[in-house]
Coordinates of C-alpha atoms and ligand atoms in Angstrom, one line a residue:
X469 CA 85.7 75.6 106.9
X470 CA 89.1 77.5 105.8
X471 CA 88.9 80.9 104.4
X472 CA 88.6 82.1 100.9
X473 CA 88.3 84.9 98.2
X474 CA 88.9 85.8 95.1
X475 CA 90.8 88.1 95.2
X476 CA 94.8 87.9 95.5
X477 CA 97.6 90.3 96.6
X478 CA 101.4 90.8 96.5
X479 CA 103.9 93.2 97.4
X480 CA 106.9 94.3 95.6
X481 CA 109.7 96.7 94.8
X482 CA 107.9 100.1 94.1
X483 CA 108.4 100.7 90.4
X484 CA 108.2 96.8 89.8
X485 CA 104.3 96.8 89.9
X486 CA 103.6 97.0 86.4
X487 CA 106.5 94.0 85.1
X488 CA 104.8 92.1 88.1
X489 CA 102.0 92.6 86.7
X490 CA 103.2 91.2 83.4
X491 CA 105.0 88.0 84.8
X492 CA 101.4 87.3 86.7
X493 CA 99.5 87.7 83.1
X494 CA 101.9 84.7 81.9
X495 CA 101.7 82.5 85.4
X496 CA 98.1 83.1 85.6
X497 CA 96.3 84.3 82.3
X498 CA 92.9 84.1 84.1
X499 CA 93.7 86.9 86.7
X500 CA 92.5 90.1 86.1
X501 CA 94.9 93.3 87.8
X502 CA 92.2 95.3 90.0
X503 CA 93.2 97.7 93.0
X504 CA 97.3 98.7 92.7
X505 CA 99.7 101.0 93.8
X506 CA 103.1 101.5 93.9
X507 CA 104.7 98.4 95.5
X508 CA 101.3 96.8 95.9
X509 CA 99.3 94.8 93.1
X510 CA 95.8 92.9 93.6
X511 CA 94.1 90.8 91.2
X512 CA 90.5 89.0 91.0
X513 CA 90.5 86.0 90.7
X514 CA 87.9 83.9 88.6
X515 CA 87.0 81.9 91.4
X516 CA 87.3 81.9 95.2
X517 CA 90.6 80.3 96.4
X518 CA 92.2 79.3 99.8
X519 CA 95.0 79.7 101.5
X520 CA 97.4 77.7 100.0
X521 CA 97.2 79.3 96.9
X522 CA 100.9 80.8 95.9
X523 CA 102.5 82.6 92.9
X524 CA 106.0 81.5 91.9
X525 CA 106.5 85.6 91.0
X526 CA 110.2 86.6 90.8
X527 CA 109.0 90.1 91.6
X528 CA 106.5 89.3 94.4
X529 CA 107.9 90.1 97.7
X530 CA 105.0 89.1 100.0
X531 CA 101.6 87.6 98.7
X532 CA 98.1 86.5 99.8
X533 CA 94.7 86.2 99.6
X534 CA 92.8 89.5 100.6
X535 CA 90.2 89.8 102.8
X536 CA 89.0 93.5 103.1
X537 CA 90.7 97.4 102.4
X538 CA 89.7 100.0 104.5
X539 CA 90.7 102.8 106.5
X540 CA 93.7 102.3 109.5
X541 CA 90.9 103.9 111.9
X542 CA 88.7 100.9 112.1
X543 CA 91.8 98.3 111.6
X544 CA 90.8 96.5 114.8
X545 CA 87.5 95.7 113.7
X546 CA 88.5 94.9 110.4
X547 CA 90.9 92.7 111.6
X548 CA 88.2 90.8 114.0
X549 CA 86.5 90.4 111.2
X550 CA 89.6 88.7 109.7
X551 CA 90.0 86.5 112.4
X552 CA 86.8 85.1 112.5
X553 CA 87.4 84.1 109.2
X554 CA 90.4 82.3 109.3
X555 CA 88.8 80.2 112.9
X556 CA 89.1 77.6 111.9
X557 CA 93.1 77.5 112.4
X558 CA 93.9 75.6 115.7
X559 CA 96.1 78.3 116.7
X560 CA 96.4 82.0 116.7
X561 CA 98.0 83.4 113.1
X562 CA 100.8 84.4 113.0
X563 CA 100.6 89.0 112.1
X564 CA 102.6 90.4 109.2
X565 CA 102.4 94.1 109.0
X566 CA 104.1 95.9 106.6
X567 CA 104.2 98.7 104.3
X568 CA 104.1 98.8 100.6
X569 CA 107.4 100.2 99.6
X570 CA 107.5 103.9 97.7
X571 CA 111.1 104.2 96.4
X572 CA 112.3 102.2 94.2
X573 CA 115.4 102.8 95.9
X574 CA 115.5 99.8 99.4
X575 CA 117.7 102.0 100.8
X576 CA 115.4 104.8 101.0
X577 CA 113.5 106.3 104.1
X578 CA 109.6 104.9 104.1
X579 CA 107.1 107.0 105.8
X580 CA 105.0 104.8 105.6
X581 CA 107.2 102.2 107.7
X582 CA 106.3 104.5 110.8
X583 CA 102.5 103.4 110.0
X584 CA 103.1 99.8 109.7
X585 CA 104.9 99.6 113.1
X586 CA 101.9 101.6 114.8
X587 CA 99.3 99.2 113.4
X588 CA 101.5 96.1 114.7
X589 CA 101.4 97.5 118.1
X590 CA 97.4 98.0 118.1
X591 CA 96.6 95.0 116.7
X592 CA 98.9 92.9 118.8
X593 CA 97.1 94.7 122.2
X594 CA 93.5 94.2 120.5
X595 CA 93.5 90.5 119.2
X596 CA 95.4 87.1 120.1
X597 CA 98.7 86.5 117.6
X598 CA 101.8 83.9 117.9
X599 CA 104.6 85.5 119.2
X600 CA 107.6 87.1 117.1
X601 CA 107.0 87.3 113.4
X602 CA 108.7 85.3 111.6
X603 CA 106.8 82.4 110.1
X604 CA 107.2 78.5 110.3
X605 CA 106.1 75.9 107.6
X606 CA 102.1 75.7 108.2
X607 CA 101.7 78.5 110.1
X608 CA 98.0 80.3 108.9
X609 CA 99.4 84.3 108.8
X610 CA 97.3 87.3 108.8
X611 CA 98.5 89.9 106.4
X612 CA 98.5 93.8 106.7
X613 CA 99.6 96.1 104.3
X614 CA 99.7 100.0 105.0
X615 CA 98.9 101.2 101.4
X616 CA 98.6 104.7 102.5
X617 CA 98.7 106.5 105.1
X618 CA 95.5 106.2 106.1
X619 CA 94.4 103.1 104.4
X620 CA 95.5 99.5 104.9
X621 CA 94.6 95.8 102.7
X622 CA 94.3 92.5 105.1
X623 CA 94.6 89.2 104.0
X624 CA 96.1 85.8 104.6
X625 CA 98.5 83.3 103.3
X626 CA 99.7 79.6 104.3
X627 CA 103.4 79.7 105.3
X628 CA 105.6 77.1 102.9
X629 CA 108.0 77.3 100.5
X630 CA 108.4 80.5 98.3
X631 CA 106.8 82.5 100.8
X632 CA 109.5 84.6 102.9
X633 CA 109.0 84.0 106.7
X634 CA 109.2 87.9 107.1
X635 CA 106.3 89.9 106.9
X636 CA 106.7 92.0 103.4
X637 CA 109.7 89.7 102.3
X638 CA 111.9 92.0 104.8
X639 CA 114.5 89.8 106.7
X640 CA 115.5 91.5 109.8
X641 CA 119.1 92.4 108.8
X642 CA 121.0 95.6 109.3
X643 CA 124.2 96.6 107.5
X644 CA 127.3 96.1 110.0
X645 CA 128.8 100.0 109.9
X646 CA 132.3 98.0 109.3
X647 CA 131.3 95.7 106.1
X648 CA 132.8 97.0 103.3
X649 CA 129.9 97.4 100.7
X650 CA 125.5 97.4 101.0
X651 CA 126.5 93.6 98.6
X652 CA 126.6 91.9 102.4
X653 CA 122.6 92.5 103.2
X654 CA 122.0 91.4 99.6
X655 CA 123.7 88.7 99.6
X656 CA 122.9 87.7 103.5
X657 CA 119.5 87.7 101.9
X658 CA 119.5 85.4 99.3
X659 CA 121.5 83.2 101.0
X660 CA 118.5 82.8 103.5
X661 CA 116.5 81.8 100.1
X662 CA 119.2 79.4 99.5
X663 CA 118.1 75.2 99.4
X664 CA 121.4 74.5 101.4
X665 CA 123.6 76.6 103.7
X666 CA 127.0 78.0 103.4
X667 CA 129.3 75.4 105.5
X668 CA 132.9 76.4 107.4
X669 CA 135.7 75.1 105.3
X670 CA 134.0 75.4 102.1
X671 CA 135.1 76.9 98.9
X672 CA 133.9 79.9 96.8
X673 CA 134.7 81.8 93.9
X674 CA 133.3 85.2 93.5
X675 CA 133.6 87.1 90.2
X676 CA 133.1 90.5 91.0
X677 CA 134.2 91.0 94.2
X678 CA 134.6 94.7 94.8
X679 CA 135.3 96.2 97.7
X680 CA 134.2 92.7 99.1
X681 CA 130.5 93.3 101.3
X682 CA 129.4 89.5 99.8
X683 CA 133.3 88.3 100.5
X684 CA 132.9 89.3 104.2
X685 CA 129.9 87.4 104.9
X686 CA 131.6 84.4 103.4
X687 CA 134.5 84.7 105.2
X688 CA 132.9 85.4 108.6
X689 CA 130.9 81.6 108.1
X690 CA 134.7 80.3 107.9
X691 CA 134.2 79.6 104.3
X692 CA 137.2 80.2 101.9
X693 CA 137.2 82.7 99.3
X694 CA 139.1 83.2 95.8
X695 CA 137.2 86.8 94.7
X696 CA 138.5 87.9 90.9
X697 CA 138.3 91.4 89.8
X698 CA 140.5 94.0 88.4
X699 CA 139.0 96.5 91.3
X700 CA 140.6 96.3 95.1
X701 CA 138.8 93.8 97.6
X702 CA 139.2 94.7 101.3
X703 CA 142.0 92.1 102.6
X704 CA 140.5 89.7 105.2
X705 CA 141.2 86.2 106.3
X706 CA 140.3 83.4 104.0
X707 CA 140.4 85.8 101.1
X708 CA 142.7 85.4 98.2
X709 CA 142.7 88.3 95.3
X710 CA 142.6 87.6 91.6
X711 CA 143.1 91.3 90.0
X712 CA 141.9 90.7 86.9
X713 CA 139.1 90.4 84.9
X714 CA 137.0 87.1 84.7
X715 CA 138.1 86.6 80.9
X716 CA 141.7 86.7 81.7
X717 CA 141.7 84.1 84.9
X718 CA 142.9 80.7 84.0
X719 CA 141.7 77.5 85.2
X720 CA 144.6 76.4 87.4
X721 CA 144.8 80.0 89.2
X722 CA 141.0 78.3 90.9
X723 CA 141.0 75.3 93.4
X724 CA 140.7 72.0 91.5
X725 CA 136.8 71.5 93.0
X726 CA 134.5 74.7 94.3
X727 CA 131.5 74.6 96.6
X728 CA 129.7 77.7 95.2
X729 CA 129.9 80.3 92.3
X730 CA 129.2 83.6 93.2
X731 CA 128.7 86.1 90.4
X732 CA 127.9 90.1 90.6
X733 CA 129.2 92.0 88.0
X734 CA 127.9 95.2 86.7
X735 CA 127.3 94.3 83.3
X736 CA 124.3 92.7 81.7
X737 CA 122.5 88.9 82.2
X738 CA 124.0 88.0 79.0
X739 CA 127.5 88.4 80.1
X740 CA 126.9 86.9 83.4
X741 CA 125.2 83.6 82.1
X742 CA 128.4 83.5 80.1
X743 CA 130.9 83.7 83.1
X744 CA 128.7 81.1 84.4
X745 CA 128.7 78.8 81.8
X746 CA 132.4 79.2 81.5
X747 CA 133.3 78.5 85.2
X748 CA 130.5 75.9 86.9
X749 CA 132.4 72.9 84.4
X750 CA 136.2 74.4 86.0
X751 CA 134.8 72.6 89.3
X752 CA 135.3 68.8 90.0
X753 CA 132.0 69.0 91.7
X754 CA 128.7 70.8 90.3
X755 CA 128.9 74.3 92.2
X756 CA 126.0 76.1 94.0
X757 CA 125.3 79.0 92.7
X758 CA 124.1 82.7 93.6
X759 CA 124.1 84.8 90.6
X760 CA 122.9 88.7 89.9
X761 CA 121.0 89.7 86.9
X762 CA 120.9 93.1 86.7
X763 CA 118.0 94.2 84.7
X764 CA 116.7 97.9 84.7
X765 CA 113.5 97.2 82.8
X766 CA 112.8 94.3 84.5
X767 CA 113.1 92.5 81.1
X768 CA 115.3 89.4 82.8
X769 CA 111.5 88.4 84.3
X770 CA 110.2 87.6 81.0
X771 CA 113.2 85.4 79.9
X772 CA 113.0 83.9 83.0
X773 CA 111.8 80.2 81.5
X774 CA 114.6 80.3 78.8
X775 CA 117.2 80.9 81.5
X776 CA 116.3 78.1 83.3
X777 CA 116.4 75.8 80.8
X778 CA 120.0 77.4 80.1
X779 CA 120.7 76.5 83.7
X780 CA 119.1 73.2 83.4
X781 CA 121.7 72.0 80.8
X782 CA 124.3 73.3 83.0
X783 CA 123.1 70.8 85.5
X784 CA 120.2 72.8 88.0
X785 CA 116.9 71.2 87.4
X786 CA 115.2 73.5 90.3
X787 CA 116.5 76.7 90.1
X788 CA 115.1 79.8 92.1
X789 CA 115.4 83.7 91.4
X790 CA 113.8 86.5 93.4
X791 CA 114.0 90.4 93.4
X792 CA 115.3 90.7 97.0
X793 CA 113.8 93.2 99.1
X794 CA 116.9 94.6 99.5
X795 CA 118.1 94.4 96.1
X796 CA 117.8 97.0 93.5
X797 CA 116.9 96.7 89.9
X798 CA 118.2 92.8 89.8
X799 CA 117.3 89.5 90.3
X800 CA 119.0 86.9 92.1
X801 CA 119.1 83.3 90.7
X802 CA 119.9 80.3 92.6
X803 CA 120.8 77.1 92.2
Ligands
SAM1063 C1 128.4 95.4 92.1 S1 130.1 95.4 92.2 C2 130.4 93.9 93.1 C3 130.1 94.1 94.6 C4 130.8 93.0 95.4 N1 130.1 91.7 95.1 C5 130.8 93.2 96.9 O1 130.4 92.3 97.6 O2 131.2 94.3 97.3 C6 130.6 94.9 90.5 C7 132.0 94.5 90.4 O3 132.1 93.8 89.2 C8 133.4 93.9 88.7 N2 133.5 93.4 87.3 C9 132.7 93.8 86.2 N3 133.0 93.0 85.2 C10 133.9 92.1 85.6 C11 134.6 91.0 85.0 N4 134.4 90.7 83.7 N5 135.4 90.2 85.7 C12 135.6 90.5 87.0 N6 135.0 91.5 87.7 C13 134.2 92.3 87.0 C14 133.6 95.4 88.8 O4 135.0 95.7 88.9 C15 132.9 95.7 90.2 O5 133.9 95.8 91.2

């Protein structure tokens, strides 16, 4: 028999927890908030649920069912516990253990990091898990949050879509010391959440470009770049320049059909979804898109389901936006 409960968890930008908890009230009106902290929200649910269950929460950057809190001291036991519980997988679960984060900032030191790493390398020595971490479709993963330092939530979740492979929604990227902005780990992030990869020889327009971290991350997959803004972009190959402002590019200065449209600008969604609607019908074919909302009340969550109707008429029946782990008080749409 698989394992249930009634009670649900998801991790998320520290400072996020209470719009989270707000998207989750629309999504899911029967779910009542219970244990939180920052970066970490639970809810019970009115009935026990299994594994597959899944939240389509912008904000959530890891979720499950849960399965027990207690204290890091007895975390081997719990987690036996755990196990049994989920035995009925054919093969050992795959172990996610992560922290809740504490600083809104993702830049920002964790302590509680430290703790997470510790409880990865005990459990690993005390109970039977697949090797390496990152998830495949299917795969039955046991979750571990360090809520404190002394305290820790397990759980479980199914692997499929919307769920990151990483454990806490963390890919394992690290800023090259020579890329010109922190943009290339955002953007090497969502592109992972992307439905299609970004192919050699393709073309992209960026609008808001400065000094060029997403720009180098295109150009090092061979693709082709034409980045416009009135601020200076690191030269590289595969890069051409537009200094200017969006508003004052015209059509023929762009190649006659583009692959994707890349937007990041540091103004509000309002503007963006503009420059969006302006540019996707300048391409011969319909362009993919990876577009920032910045948001600093996290009040782009709740027009979420008007924006993707907007985006519908512009062609995207199915698109997708997430708070990245590594992104700050923004959501990245894509499409
Ligand atoms: C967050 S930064 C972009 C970071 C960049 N994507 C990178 O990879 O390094 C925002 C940029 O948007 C540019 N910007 C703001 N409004 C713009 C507009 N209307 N047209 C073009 N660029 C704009 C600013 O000059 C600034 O360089």
């Amino acid at each position: 028999l698989e394992a249930r409960s009634a009670i649900y968890f998801a991790t998320c930008r520290a400072g996020a927890q209470a719009a989270l908890k707000a998207e989750v009230a629309a999504l899911r009106p029967a779910w009542r908030p219970a244990f939180a902290r920052p970066g970490f929200v639970s809810w019970k649910l009115p009935a026990e649920a299994g594994p597959e269950t899944h939240l389509d929460a912008i904000l959530a950057h890891s979720q499950g069912l849960a399965l027990a809190r207690g204290e890091i001291a007895g975390v081997v036991d719990l987690a036996g516990v755990a196990l049994d519980r989920l035995a009925a997988a054919s093969r050992p679960p795959r172990l996610h253990c992560r922290a809740r984060t504490v600083n809104p900032n993702p830049d920002a030191p964790n302590p509680l990091d430290a703790v997470a790493r510790e409880l990865e390398a005990e459990l690993r020595a005390a109970h039977g898990f697949a090797a390496g971490a990152a998830a495949a479709a299917g795969d039955l993963v046991l979750d571990v949050v360090a809520t404190d330092a002394g305290a820790v939530v397990l759980g479980f979740h199914r692997h499929g879509p919307g769920h990151s492979p990483h454990p806490g929604g963390r890919p394992p990227l690290v800023l090259p010391g020579d890329a010109p902005s922190r943009a290339w780990i955002k953007f090497e992030e969502a592109l992972a959440w992307h439905p299609r990869p970004m192919n050699p020889g393709e073309r992209v327009v960026e609008i808001g470009s400065a000094p060029g971290g997403t720009a180098r991350a295109v150009c090092d997959r061979g693709a082709e770049i034409w980045c416009v803004d009135p601020a200076a972009v690191v030269p590289m190959a595969g890069l051409r320049h537009l200094r200017k402002p969006a508003a004052a590019v015209a059509r023929a200065e762009l190649p006659e059909a583009f692959d994707w449209l890349l937007i990041d600008i540091n103004d509000n969604p309002g503007a963006t979804l503009r420059l969006a609607r302006r540019f996707i019908p300048w391409s011969a074919r319909r362009p993919s898109l990876v577009l920032t909302l910045k948001t600093a009340d996290w009040k782009v969550v709740g027009e979420w389901p008007a924006i993707r109707r907007q985006l519908a008429g512009l062609g995207y029946p199915q698109p997708f936006a997430r708070q990245l782990f590594h992104g700050r008080r923004e959501v990245v749409v894509l499409a």
